[in-house]
């Protein structure tokens, strides 16, 4: 499971591996993200120029 | 003319002359026969007393079929004990000579015929259970068909019809390997054959790999199957506390086969003597009821040769259950007590309704691939692993093909999946050189390719059918290879 997420303006979540996760409850990666948030974590804003 | 009888005849002696014969009775000669013709009307039934004709007065050769008129013998003229099997010629009895109504159950010995009382209901069948032995096969449920099954007392069983798409397992023949053909197992993850997950217990991972193995032509597990590949798990090193290693598949929808008799089957072989166990787990999804586990194949020894392992049980019904999102039925094929350097081979996994393991359902490659693409898609050519460099200038996405000229800061494009995915998938992208989260640009009249350009501006408006993508810079021609995953 990713240990860091970024939030894009489109609502997508970008994980540490660079995969784009749609805000779709049936997506198991999005469920993992929600579980990560439920643990008290907050995603940073996605910056496409960061790297 | 006088008759010159012999002198001093013995008692019983006969003398014939002309057309007459006499017999000496000790006192005188008595006329006993005459060959003189007898007119057709001379002998009538009224001239023969009831007791005049007895069996001892008729020579053994005296009565032939030619001497008896076809209308002369009626049932009333034959005593009940007069007809015995020895007196009837083998060719004498034909169906034309016996009226249908004359044969009734009462006239047949119990050992000589199958009695109608053997069946009890409409649709019952009479089947052989052994040499010269029959039994009743009760009618099956509506829609079922008879299947030969040597494990049954009657040698047959009612089973679901062998229709197409009866196998609920996808890629049970291990034909499709979109992610790659070798994979070091990370417990609970996908990575090798499509739709299959690998799991092990223990506090440390050890090193186990999954690889695609090719069948030698003509050496597939069972005659009639010529599948190309099978799956091999190699347990290079076993982790601490690791007692099992599993191959899983999540079948979408916990409603699958719920409350039904189900049969699990697969072929397996191992590098030595190990054992295998198989379960189906009903998982009711997030927020749903607690999962239930049903054993289909109890722990069974395996050998170095291919053997088909089968097991039948009933999946619990869904009565009283709460079903949440992402529910599924999980097939577990569990290898027990693996050792360092062992191999565990698997092929032909099938989960189907009914009490019989029907022949493995062979699919064409494109059908299996399309099924797999509901859960995992890559824009790479078949056989090219995700993240590999691609040589083609084009390929992947070319967003400028639908560029919105009114947008000055980025180039949008839309990509459609070939198969509607289970849900909006997680997307990973690479440039043409295989760099993760980068894209390649195509510029100039020759569309010269530049790799490792940068990250996409954004992905958005994603559905299970496709997504929009925005690349930085107006009018950008790009090459992006994508991987979309919507696994359970």
Short mmCIF file of C-alpha atoms in Angstrom, two decimals:
data_model
loop_
_atom_site.label_atom_id
_atom_site.label_comp_id
_atom_site.label_asym_id
_atom_site.label_seq_id
_atom_site.Cartn_x
_atom_site.Cartn_y
_atom_site.Cartn_z
CA UNK A 1 0.00 0.00 0.00
CA UNK A 2 1.23 3.47 -0.80
CA UNK A 3 2.30 5.49 2.18
CA UNK A 4 1.79 8.87 0.54
CA UNK A 5 -0.89 10.33 -1.72
CA UNK A 6 -1.36 13.50 -3.73
CA UNK A 7 -4.71 15.03 -4.62
CA UNK A 8 -5.19 16.38 -8.15
CA UNK A 9 -7.67 19.12 -8.99
CA UNK A 10 -9.67 16.60 -11.02
CA UNK A 11 -10.36 14.62 -7.87
CA UNK A 12 -7.91 11.91 -8.82
CA UNK A 13 -5.52 10.69 -6.17
CA UNK A 14 -1.93 10.10 -7.24
CA UNK A 15 -0.03 7.54 -5.20
CA UNK A 16 3.68 7.35 -4.51
CA UNK A 17 4.13 4.99 -7.47
CA UNK A 18 2.69 7.60 -9.82
CA UNK A 19 -0.56 5.77 -10.48
CA UNK A 20 -3.73 7.82 -10.82
CA UNK A 21 -6.60 6.58 -8.68
CA UNK A 22 -10.11 7.74 -9.58
CA UNK A 23 -12.47 8.84 -6.79
CA UNK A 24 -14.56 5.74 -7.34
CA UNK A 25 -15.76 3.77 -4.28
CA UNK A 26 -15.56 0.48 -6.16
CA UNK A 27 -11.90 1.05 -6.95
CA UNK A 28 -9.93 -0.94 -4.39
CA UNK A 29 -6.98 1.49 -4.59
CA UNK A 30 -9.36 4.34 -3.74
CA UNK A 31 -10.65 2.31 -0.81
CA UNK A 32 -7.06 1.97 0.39
CA UNK A 33 -6.64 5.74 0.06
CA UNK A 34 -9.80 6.35 2.09
CA UNK A 35 -8.50 3.98 4.75
CA UNK A 36 -5.24 5.95 4.78
CA UNK A 37 -7.18 9.19 5.25
CA UNK A 38 -9.24 7.58 7.99
CA UNK A 39 -6.02 6.95 9.84
CA UNK A 40 -5.59 10.72 10.09
CA UNK A 41 -3.41 11.32 7.04
CA UNK A 42 -3.92 14.13 4.52
CA UNK A 43 -2.99 14.09 0.86
CA UNK A 44 -0.82 16.86 -0.52
CA UNK A 45 -1.83 18.85 -3.58
CA UNK A 46 -0.72 17.26 -6.84
CA UNK A 47 1.92 19.32 -8.63
CA UNK A 48 2.73 17.94 -12.08
CA UNK A 49 5.93 19.93 -12.20
CA UNK A 50 7.20 18.67 -8.85
CA UNK A 51 9.54 16.19 -10.44
CA UNK B 1 -60.00 -114.15 -53.60
CA UNK B 2 -59.09 -116.33 -50.63
CA UNK B 3 -56.49 -115.04 -48.24
CA UNK B 4 -53.67 -117.37 -47.46
CA UNK B 5 -52.74 -116.50 -43.88
CA UNK B 6 -49.50 -117.96 -42.52
CA UNK B 7 -49.74 -121.08 -40.44
CA UNK B 8 -48.89 -121.09 -36.71
CA UNK B 9 -48.35 -117.32 -36.41
CA UNK B 10 -46.86 -115.83 -33.27
CA UNK B 11 -49.03 -113.61 -31.13
CA UNK B 12 -48.81 -110.05 -32.52
CA UNK B 13 -47.57 -111.10 -35.93
CA UNK B 14 -48.84 -109.05 -38.85
CA UNK B 15 -49.72 -110.04 -42.35
CA UNK B 16 -50.38 -107.72 -45.26
CA UNK B 17 -51.74 -108.34 -48.67
CA UNK B 18 -53.23 -105.89 -51.08
CA UNK B 19 -54.02 -102.62 -49.25
CA UNK B 20 -54.88 -104.30 -45.93
CA UNK B 21 -52.92 -105.40 -42.84
CA UNK B 22 -53.96 -107.93 -40.23
CA UNK B 23 -52.52 -108.69 -36.82
CA UNK B 24 -52.72 -112.09 -35.06
CA UNK B 25 -54.13 -111.69 -31.52
CA UNK B 26 -53.43 -115.28 -30.44
CA UNK B 27 -56.81 -116.53 -31.61
CA UNK B 28 -57.51 -114.98 -35.00
CA UNK B 29 -56.25 -112.48 -37.54
CA UNK B 30 -57.69 -108.94 -36.93
CA UNK B 31 -57.75 -106.25 -39.58
CA UNK B 32 -55.76 -103.30 -38.21
CA UNK B 33 -55.13 -101.02 -41.17
CA UNK B 34 -56.15 -100.36 -44.66
CA UNK B 35 -54.49 -98.02 -47.14
CA UNK B 36 -57.67 -97.68 -49.04
CA UNK B 37 -58.39 -93.96 -49.48
CA UNK B 38 -60.85 -92.41 -47.11
CA UNK B 39 -63.11 -89.78 -48.50
CA UNK B 40 -62.78 -86.21 -47.20
CA UNK B 41 -66.15 -86.42 -45.61
CA UNK B 42 -65.79 -89.94 -44.20
CA UNK B 43 -64.29 -88.95 -40.83
CA UNK B 44 -66.13 -86.29 -38.95
CA UNK B 45 -65.83 -85.06 -35.38
CA UNK B 46 -69.20 -86.67 -34.58
CA UNK B 47 -67.82 -90.12 -35.52
CA UNK B 48 -64.94 -89.90 -33.00
CA UNK B 49 -65.83 -90.46 -29.40
CA UNK B 50 -64.35 -88.01 -26.88
CA UNK B 51 -62.13 -90.69 -25.41
CA UNK B 52 -61.23 -92.34 -28.71
CA UNK B 53 -58.10 -90.36 -29.47
CA UNK B 54 -55.42 -90.68 -26.84
CA UNK B 55 -51.75 -89.88 -26.92
CA UNK B 56 -50.69 -93.54 -27.04
CA UNK B 57 -52.67 -94.07 -30.22
CA UNK B 58 -50.68 -91.45 -32.16
CA UNK B 59 -47.19 -92.30 -33.33
CA UNK B 60 -44.41 -89.86 -32.58
CA UNK B 61 -44.03 -89.15 -36.27
CA UNK B 62 -47.70 -89.23 -37.08
CA UNK B 63 -48.47 -85.56 -36.41
CA UNK B 64 -46.73 -83.01 -38.59
CA UNK B 65 -47.56 -79.39 -39.20
CA UNK B 66 -48.68 -80.28 -42.70
CA UNK B 67 -51.46 -82.49 -41.29
CA UNK B 68 -52.97 -79.79 -39.08
CA UNK B 69 -55.14 -77.11 -40.55
CA UNK B 70 -54.22 -73.58 -39.46
CA UNK B 71 -57.70 -73.19 -38.00
CA UNK B 72 -57.69 -76.58 -36.30
CA UNK B 73 -55.75 -75.63 -33.16
CA UNK B 74 -57.51 -73.29 -30.78
CA UNK B 75 -56.68 -72.41 -27.19
CA UNK B 76 -59.53 -74.59 -25.92
CA UNK B 77 -58.03 -77.75 -27.48
CA UNK B 78 -54.67 -77.52 -25.70
CA UNK B 79 -54.29 -78.51 -22.10
CA UNK B 80 -52.53 -75.91 -19.89
CA UNK B 81 -49.67 -78.31 -19.18
CA UNK B 82 -49.43 -79.56 -22.75
CA UNK B 83 -47.15 -76.81 -23.97
CA UNK B 84 -43.66 -76.84 -22.57
CA UNK B 85 -40.57 -74.95 -23.69
CA UNK B 86 -39.08 -78.20 -25.13
CA UNK B 87 -42.04 -78.63 -27.48
CA UNK B 88 -41.67 -75.21 -29.14
CA UNK B 89 -39.18 -74.75 -31.90
CA UNK B 90 -36.87 -71.75 -31.50
CA UNK B 91 -38.16 -70.23 -34.71
CA UNK B 92 -41.78 -71.10 -34.01
CA UNK B 93 -42.67 -68.04 -31.96
CA UNK B 94 -42.69 -64.75 -33.78
CA UNK B 95 -44.19 -61.42 -32.81
CA UNK B 96 -46.85 -61.82 -35.50
CA UNK B 97 -48.17 -64.89 -33.67
CA UNK B 98 -48.62 -63.17 -30.28
CA UNK B 99 -51.22 -60.50 -29.64
CA UNK B 100 -50.00 -57.51 -27.62
CA UNK B 101 -52.79 -57.88 -25.13
CA UNK B 102 -51.76 -61.43 -24.36
CA UNK B 103 -48.53 -60.39 -22.65
CA UNK B 104 -49.12 -59.06 -19.16
CA UNK B 105 -46.81 -58.60 -16.19
CA UNK B 106 -48.47 -61.53 -14.42
CA UNK B 107 -47.35 -63.92 -17.15
CA UNK B 108 -43.66 -62.93 -16.85
CA UNK B 109 -41.41 -64.26 -14.14
CA UNK B 110 -39.78 -61.58 -11.96
CA UNK B 111 -36.35 -62.72 -13.00
CA UNK B 112 -37.26 -62.83 -16.65
CA UNK B 113 -38.20 -59.15 -17.15
CA UNK B 114 -37.79 -55.62 -15.73
CA UNK B 115 -40.89 -54.93 -13.71
CA UNK B 116 -42.59 -51.54 -14.16
CA UNK B 117 -42.71 -51.15 -10.39
CA UNK B 118 -39.01 -50.28 -10.45
CA UNK B 119 -39.84 -46.69 -11.42
CA UNK B 120 -41.69 -44.34 -9.13
CA UNK B 121 -42.16 -41.09 -10.95
CA UNK B 122 -42.33 -39.39 -14.29
CA UNK B 123 -38.88 -39.12 -15.78
CA UNK B 124 -37.34 -41.95 -13.73
CA UNK B 125 -34.85 -44.08 -15.65
CA UNK B 126 -33.76 -47.71 -15.43
CA UNK B 127 -29.98 -48.00 -15.58
CA UNK B 128 -27.41 -50.72 -15.29
CA UNK B 129 -25.32 -50.68 -12.12
CA UNK B 130 -23.28 -53.81 -12.79
CA UNK B 131 -23.28 -56.89 -14.98
CA UNK B 132 -26.91 -58.08 -15.33
CA UNK B 133 -28.02 -55.59 -12.63
CA UNK B 134 -30.38 -52.67 -12.99
CA UNK B 135 -31.59 -49.92 -10.69
CA UNK B 136 -33.79 -46.85 -10.71
CA UNK B 137 -32.26 -43.48 -11.49
CA UNK B 138 -34.63 -40.87 -10.10
CA UNK B 139 -35.46 -38.02 -12.42
CA UNK B 140 -33.17 -34.98 -12.03
CA UNK B 141 -34.00 -31.35 -11.52
CA UNK B 142 -35.43 -29.39 -14.41
CA UNK B 143 -32.80 -28.34 -16.91
CA UNK B 144 -30.19 -30.84 -15.80
CA UNK B 145 -28.66 -33.44 -18.07
CA UNK B 146 -27.28 -36.92 -17.46
CA UNK B 147 -23.53 -37.15 -17.02
CA UNK B 148 -21.47 -40.31 -16.76
CA UNK B 149 -19.93 -40.38 -13.28
CA UNK B 150 -18.19 -43.54 -12.13
CA UNK B 151 -18.17 -42.30 -8.53
CA UNK B 152 -21.96 -42.64 -8.35
CA UNK B 153 -23.72 -45.91 -7.45
CA UNK B 154 -25.66 -45.84 -10.69
CA UNK B 155 -22.67 -44.68 -12.72
CA UNK B 156 -24.44 -41.52 -13.82
CA UNK B 157 -25.51 -38.24 -12.25
CA UNK B 158 -27.75 -35.35 -13.17
CA UNK B 159 -25.70 -32.28 -13.83
CA UNK B 160 -26.02 -28.79 -15.19
CA UNK B 161 -25.93 -28.77 -18.94
CA UNK B 162 -22.51 -28.28 -20.45
CA UNK B 163 -23.25 -24.87 -21.80
CA UNK B 164 -20.58 -22.38 -22.71
CA UNK B 165 -19.42 -19.94 -20.04
CA UNK B 166 -20.15 -22.44 -17.27
CA UNK B 167 -16.68 -21.95 -15.79
CA UNK B 168 -16.76 -19.03 -13.37
CA UNK B 169 -12.98 -18.85 -13.30
CA UNK B 170 -11.33 -16.50 -15.78
CA UNK B 171 -8.05 -17.56 -17.33
CA UNK B 172 -8.25 -21.00 -15.75
CA UNK B 173 -6.01 -22.31 -18.54
CA UNK B 174 -3.35 -19.69 -17.76
CA UNK B 175 -3.29 -18.39 -21.31
CA UNK B 176 -3.19 -14.65 -20.54
CA UNK B 177 -0.21 -13.05 -18.77
CA UNK B 178 -0.56 -9.30 -19.43
CA UNK B 179 1.57 -8.23 -16.47
CA UNK B 180 4.46 -10.50 -17.36
CA UNK B 181 5.41 -14.15 -17.40
CA UNK B 182 7.48 -14.22 -14.23
CA UNK B 183 6.83 -12.56 -10.91
CA UNK B 184 8.30 -12.56 -7.42
CA UNK B 185 5.37 -12.98 -5.10
CA UNK B 186 4.31 -10.16 -2.82
CA UNK B 187 1.64 -11.74 -0.68
CA UNK B 188 -1.87 -10.61 -1.56
CA UNK B 189 -1.00 -9.02 -4.89
CA UNK B 190 -1.43 -9.55 -8.60
CA UNK B 191 1.62 -9.77 -10.83
CA UNK B 192 1.63 -12.82 -13.05
CA UNK B 193 -1.21 -14.64 -14.85
CA UNK B 194 -4.25 -12.42 -15.26
CA UNK B 195 -6.89 -12.58 -12.54
CA UNK B 196 -4.72 -14.71 -10.23
CA UNK B 197 -3.44 -13.48 -6.87
CA UNK B 198 -0.77 -15.06 -4.74
CA UNK B 199 -0.69 -15.24 -0.97
CA UNK B 200 1.28 -16.91 1.78
CA UNK B 201 1.27 -16.80 5.54
CA UNK B 202 4.27 -16.40 7.84
CA UNK B 203 6.11 -13.54 9.43
CA UNK B 204 8.71 -13.20 6.70
CA UNK B 205 8.23 -13.49 2.98
CA UNK B 206 11.00 -15.78 1.84
CA UNK B 207 11.35 -15.91 -1.92
CA UNK B 208 8.68 -17.46 -4.09
CA UNK B 209 8.17 -16.86 -7.77
CA UNK B 210 5.42 -17.47 -10.28
CA UNK B 211 6.32 -18.33 -13.83
CA UNK B 212 4.63 -19.29 -17.05
CA UNK B 213 5.62 -22.76 -18.19
CA UNK B 214 5.03 -24.18 -21.64
CA UNK B 215 3.47 -27.57 -22.12
CA UNK B 216 5.39 -29.89 -24.37
CA UNK B 217 3.21 -30.47 -27.40
CA UNK B 218 1.21 -33.63 -26.87
CA UNK B 219 1.95 -33.68 -23.15
CA UNK B 220 -0.94 -31.61 -21.81
CA UNK B 221 -2.52 -33.00 -18.60
CA UNK B 222 -5.25 -34.97 -20.29
CA UNK B 223 -5.66 -36.27 -23.82
CA UNK B 224 -7.85 -33.90 -25.71
CA UNK B 225 -6.44 -30.75 -24.15
CA UNK B 226 -3.58 -29.05 -25.94
CA UNK B 227 -3.23 -25.96 -23.82
CA UNK B 228 -0.08 -23.91 -24.28
CA UNK B 229 0.88 -22.93 -20.73
CA UNK B 230 0.52 -23.72 -17.09
CA UNK B 231 1.42 -21.86 -13.90
CA UNK B 232 4.36 -22.80 -11.71
CA UNK B 233 5.09 -21.50 -8.23
CA UNK B 234 8.69 -22.07 -7.17
CA UNK B 235 9.37 -21.76 -3.46
CA UNK B 236 13.03 -20.84 -3.59
CA UNK B 237 13.12 -20.11 0.11
CA UNK B 238 10.31 -20.42 2.62
CA UNK B 239 9.70 -17.54 5.00
CA UNK B 240 9.56 -17.87 8.75
CA UNK B 241 6.32 -19.43 9.88
CA UNK B 242 5.19 -19.98 6.32
CA UNK B 243 3.04 -23.09 6.22
CA UNK B 244 1.07 -22.53 3.04
CA UNK B 245 1.25 -20.76 -0.29
CA UNK B 246 -1.93 -19.99 -2.17
CA UNK B 247 -3.16 -19.19 -5.64
CA UNK B 248 -6.36 -17.16 -5.44
CA UNK B 249 -8.96 -15.84 -7.80
CA UNK B 250 -11.70 -13.41 -6.84
CA UNK B 251 -14.87 -14.15 -8.79
CA UNK B 252 -16.85 -10.94 -9.11
CA UNK B 253 -20.13 -10.95 -7.17
CA UNK B 254 -20.91 -12.91 -4.00
CA UNK B 255 -24.21 -13.89 -5.58
CA UNK B 256 -22.23 -16.22 -7.84
CA UNK B 257 -23.53 -19.78 -7.35
CA UNK B 258 -24.89 -18.93 -3.88
CA UNK B 259 -27.08 -21.67 -2.46
CA UNK B 260 -26.12 -24.05 -5.24
CA UNK B 261 -24.26 -27.31 -5.49
CA UNK B 262 -20.87 -26.35 -6.87
CA UNK B 263 -17.90 -28.32 -8.13
CA UNK B 264 -14.30 -27.10 -8.03
CA UNK B 265 -11.70 -28.81 -10.18
CA UNK B 266 -8.14 -28.29 -11.36
CA UNK B 267 -5.11 -30.22 -12.47
CA UNK B 268 -1.96 -30.07 -10.36
CA UNK B 269 1.44 -31.64 -9.95
CA UNK B 270 4.28 -30.98 -7.58
CA UNK B 271 8.02 -31.59 -7.51
CA UNK B 272 7.57 -34.13 -4.73
CA UNK B 273 4.82 -35.41 -2.51
CA UNK B 274 2.94 -32.48 -1.02
CA UNK B 275 -0.74 -31.80 -0.46
CA UNK B 276 -3.34 -29.41 -1.79
CA UNK B 277 -6.56 -28.04 -0.34
CA UNK B 278 -9.24 -25.90 -1.97
CA UNK B 279 -11.90 -23.58 -0.62
CA UNK B 280 -14.48 -21.10 -1.81
CA UNK B 281 -14.87 -18.01 0.36
CA UNK B 282 -17.98 -15.86 0.10
CA UNK B 283 -16.85 -12.29 0.77
CA UNK B 284 -19.72 -9.83 1.24
CA UNK B 285 -17.72 -6.71 0.50
CA UNK B 286 -16.99 -3.60 2.51
CA UNK B 287 -19.66 -3.17 5.16
CA UNK B 288 -21.14 -6.56 4.34
CA UNK B 289 -21.62 -9.67 6.44
CA UNK B 290 -18.67 -11.69 7.68
CA UNK B 291 -17.22 -13.96 5.03
CA UNK B 292 -17.95 -17.68 4.98
CA UNK B 293 -15.53 -20.42 3.95
CA UNK B 294 -16.56 -23.74 2.42
CA UNK B 295 -14.10 -26.57 1.89
CA UNK B 296 -14.37 -28.18 -1.53
CA UNK B 297 -11.23 -30.29 -1.68
CA UNK B 298 -9.97 -31.51 1.69
CA UNK B 299 -6.24 -31.89 2.09
CA UNK B 300 -5.18 -34.34 -0.59
CA UNK B 301 -1.75 -35.67 -1.49
CA UNK B 302 -0.18 -34.53 -4.72
CA UNK B 303 2.37 -36.27 -6.90
CA UNK B 304 4.84 -35.49 -9.63
CA UNK B 305 2.30 -36.32 -12.34
CA UNK B 306 -0.69 -34.31 -13.45
CA UNK B 307 -3.84 -35.29 -11.56
CA UNK B 308 -7.27 -33.67 -11.74
CA UNK B 309 -8.50 -32.83 -8.25
CA UNK B 310 -12.23 -32.29 -7.81
CA UNK B 311 -14.58 -31.50 -4.98
CA UNK B 312 -18.29 -30.80 -4.65
CA UNK B 313 -20.12 -28.93 -1.92
CA UNK B 314 -22.98 -26.50 -1.48
CA UNK B 315 -22.27 -22.81 -1.18
CA UNK B 316 -24.36 -21.23 1.58
CA UNK B 317 -27.34 -19.16 0.54
CA UNK B 318 -27.38 -15.38 0.91
CA UNK B 319 -30.41 -15.43 3.18
CA UNK B 320 -29.98 -12.90 5.94
CA UNK B 321 -26.70 -11.57 4.56
CA UNK B 322 -25.76 -7.95 4.00
CA UNK B 323 -23.91 -7.30 0.75
CA UNK B 324 -21.48 -4.40 0.50
CA UNK B 325 -19.36 -2.99 -2.33
CA UNK B 326 -16.70 -5.11 -4.02
CA UNK B 327 -18.18 -8.43 -2.93
CA UNK B 328 -16.84 -11.60 -4.47
CA UNK B 329 -16.36 -15.35 -4.21
CA UNK B 330 -12.74 -16.30 -3.64
CA UNK B 331 -11.27 -19.53 -4.96
CA UNK B 332 -8.29 -20.69 -2.93
CA UNK B 333 -5.92 -23.37 -4.19
CA UNK B 334 -3.64 -23.96 -1.22
CA UNK B 335 -0.33 -25.79 -1.27
CA UNK B 336 0.47 -27.07 2.19
CA UNK B 337 3.86 -27.25 3.89
CA UNK B 338 6.01 -26.04 0.99
CA UNK B 339 9.75 -26.60 1.22
CA UNK B 340 12.74 -24.79 -0.19
CA UNK B 341 13.19 -25.38 -3.90
CA UNK B 342 9.84 -27.06 -4.49
CA UNK B 343 7.55 -26.43 -7.44
CA UNK B 344 3.76 -26.39 -7.54
CA UNK B 345 2.09 -26.55 -10.94
CA UNK B 346 -1.50 -25.64 -11.71
CA UNK B 347 -3.69 -25.75 -14.80
CA UNK B 348 -7.33 -26.09 -15.79
CA UNK B 349 -9.05 -24.45 -12.82
CA UNK B 350 -12.83 -24.59 -13.04
CA UNK B 351 -15.68 -23.60 -10.72
CA UNK B 352 -19.10 -24.59 -11.98
CA UNK B 353 -22.65 -25.39 -10.92
CA UNK B 354 -23.54 -29.03 -10.39
CA UNK B 355 -22.14 -32.10 -8.73
CA UNK B 356 -19.85 -33.23 -11.54
CA UNK B 357 -16.56 -31.83 -12.75
CA UNK B 358 -17.40 -31.47 -16.42
CA UNK B 359 -14.65 -31.41 -19.04
CA UNK B 360 -12.53 -28.30 -18.70
CA UNK B 361 -14.05 -25.49 -20.72
CA UNK B 362 -11.50 -24.47 -23.32
CA UNK B 363 -11.79 -20.89 -24.56
CA UNK B 364 -10.25 -19.12 -27.51
CA UNK B 365 -7.56 -16.65 -26.49
CA UNK B 366 -9.46 -13.52 -27.51
CA UNK B 367 -12.44 -14.44 -25.33
CA UNK B 368 -10.26 -14.99 -22.27
CA UNK B 369 -8.28 -11.80 -22.96
CA UNK B 370 -11.49 -9.76 -23.23
CA UNK B 371 -12.67 -11.19 -19.90
CA UNK B 372 -9.35 -10.30 -18.32
CA UNK B 373 -9.49 -6.77 -19.72
CA UNK B 374 -12.53 -6.05 -17.60
CA UNK B 375 -10.06 -6.04 -14.69
CA UNK B 376 -6.70 -5.13 -16.25
CA UNK B 377 -5.75 -3.44 -19.49
CA UNK B 378 -2.48 -2.31 -20.98
CA UNK B 379 -1.95 -0.34 -24.18
CA UNK B 380 1.16 -2.36 -24.90
CA UNK B 381 1.25 -5.09 -27.49
CA UNK B 382 0.37 -8.51 -26.22
CA UNK B 383 3.57 -10.06 -24.95
CA UNK B 384 5.20 -6.70 -24.05
CA UNK B 385 5.38 -6.12 -20.33
CA UNK B 386 4.18 -2.78 -18.95
CA UNK B 387 7.04 -0.31 -18.59
CA UNK B 388 9.02 -1.85 -21.40
CA UNK B 389 10.42 0.45 -24.12
CA UNK B 390 8.34 0.51 -27.26
CA UNK B 391 9.91 1.06 -30.64
CA UNK B 392 6.96 2.45 -32.50
CA UNK B 393 6.83 6.21 -32.98
CA UNK B 394 3.11 6.13 -32.54
CA UNK B 395 1.07 4.18 -30.07
CA UNK B 396 -0.57 4.81 -26.81
CA UNK B 397 -2.37 8.12 -26.70
CA UNK B 398 -2.20 10.95 -29.15
CA UNK B 399 -4.29 13.60 -27.43
CA UNK B 400 -3.94 16.20 -30.14
CA UNK B 401 -6.10 14.08 -32.37
CA UNK B 402 -9.02 15.74 -30.64
CA UNK B 403 -7.26 18.83 -29.40
CA UNK B 404 -9.48 21.62 -28.21
CA UNK B 405 -8.11 24.65 -30.03
CA UNK B 406 -9.66 26.93 -27.44
CA UNK B 407 -7.37 25.61 -24.73
CA UNK B 408 -4.05 27.37 -24.62
CA UNK B 409 -2.34 25.77 -21.65
CA UNK B 410 -2.76 22.05 -22.22
CA UNK B 411 -3.80 19.46 -24.80
CA UNK B 412 -6.74 17.23 -23.91
CA UNK B 413 -7.42 13.83 -25.32
CA UNK B 414 -9.75 10.90 -24.69
CA UNK B 415 -8.93 7.26 -24.48
CA UNK B 416 -11.49 4.45 -24.65
CA UNK B 417 -10.88 0.99 -23.22
CA UNK B 418 -11.57 -1.95 -25.54
CA UNK B 419 -13.72 -3.57 -22.84
CA UNK B 420 -15.79 -1.77 -20.22
CA UNK B 421 -13.87 -2.22 -16.99
CA UNK B 422 -15.30 -3.34 -13.68
CA UNK B 423 -15.05 0.19 -12.34
CA UNK B 424 -13.12 3.34 -13.13
CA UNK B 425 -9.58 1.94 -13.00
CA UNK B 426 -6.34 3.06 -11.43
CA UNK B 427 -4.12 4.39 -14.22
CA UNK B 428 -0.37 4.14 -14.50
CA UNK B 429 1.44 5.58 -17.47
CA UNK B 430 4.88 5.42 -19.03
CA UNK B 431 6.62 7.18 -21.87
CA UNK B 432 7.74 5.26 -24.93
CA UNK B 433 11.10 4.55 -23.32
CA UNK B 434 9.43 2.94 -20.32
CA UNK B 435 9.89 5.82 -17.85
CA UNK B 436 7.18 5.76 -15.18
CA UNK B 437 4.88 8.81 -15.01
CA UNK B 438 6.48 10.43 -18.04
CA UNK B 439 5.36 10.91 -21.59
CA UNK B 440 7.03 11.26 -24.95
CA UNK B 441 6.39 14.14 -27.33
CA UNK B 442 6.27 13.93 -31.09
CA UNK B 443 7.38 17.11 -32.89
CA UNK B 444 8.14 18.38 -36.37
CA UNK B 445 7.06 17.01 -39.68
CA UNK B 446 8.80 13.73 -38.99
CA UNK B 447 7.20 13.50 -35.54
CA UNK B 448 10.57 13.07 -33.89
CA UNK B 449 10.13 11.46 -30.50
CA UNK B 450 11.46 12.95 -27.29
CA UNK B 451 11.15 10.76 -24.21
CA UNK B 452 11.01 11.46 -20.49
CA UNK B 453 9.29 14.80 -21.03
CA UNK B 454 7.27 15.20 -17.88
CA UNK B 455 4.12 14.29 -16.04
CA UNK B 456 0.64 14.69 -17.43
CA UNK B 457 -1.24 17.79 -16.49
CA UNK B 458 -4.19 15.81 -15.22
CA UNK B 459 -6.45 12.85 -15.69
CA UNK B 460 -10.14 13.43 -15.26
CA UNK B 461 -13.69 12.47 -16.19
CA UNK B 462 -12.77 8.85 -15.82
CA UNK B 463 -15.35 6.11 -16.21
CA UNK B 464 -15.20 2.38 -16.67
CA UNK B 465 -15.20 3.02 -20.42
CA UNK B 466 -12.39 5.55 -20.74
CA UNK B 467 -10.86 8.77 -19.51
CA UNK B 468 -9.78 12.24 -20.51
CA UNK B 469 -6.17 13.23 -20.20
CA UNK B 470 -4.57 16.65 -20.34
CA UNK B 471 -0.95 17.16 -21.30
CA UNK B 472 0.92 20.34 -20.53
CA UNK B 473 1.40 22.66 -23.47
CA UNK B 474 -0.96 23.49 -26.30
CA UNK B 475 -0.95 21.32 -29.38
CA UNK B 476 1.18 18.60 -27.87
CA UNK B 477 1.47 15.35 -29.76
CA UNK B 478 2.36 12.66 -27.33
CA UNK B 479 3.01 9.00 -26.88
CA UNK B 480 1.83 7.57 -23.60
CA UNK B 481 1.54 3.91 -22.73
CA UNK B 482 -1.02 3.16 -20.05
CA UNK B 483 -1.94 0.41 -17.64
CA UNK B 484 -5.46 0.40 -16.19
CA UNK B 485 -6.32 -1.81 -13.21
CA UNK B 486 -9.79 -2.38 -11.82
CA UNK B 487 -9.18 -5.61 -9.95
CA UNK B 488 -11.19 -6.76 -6.98
#
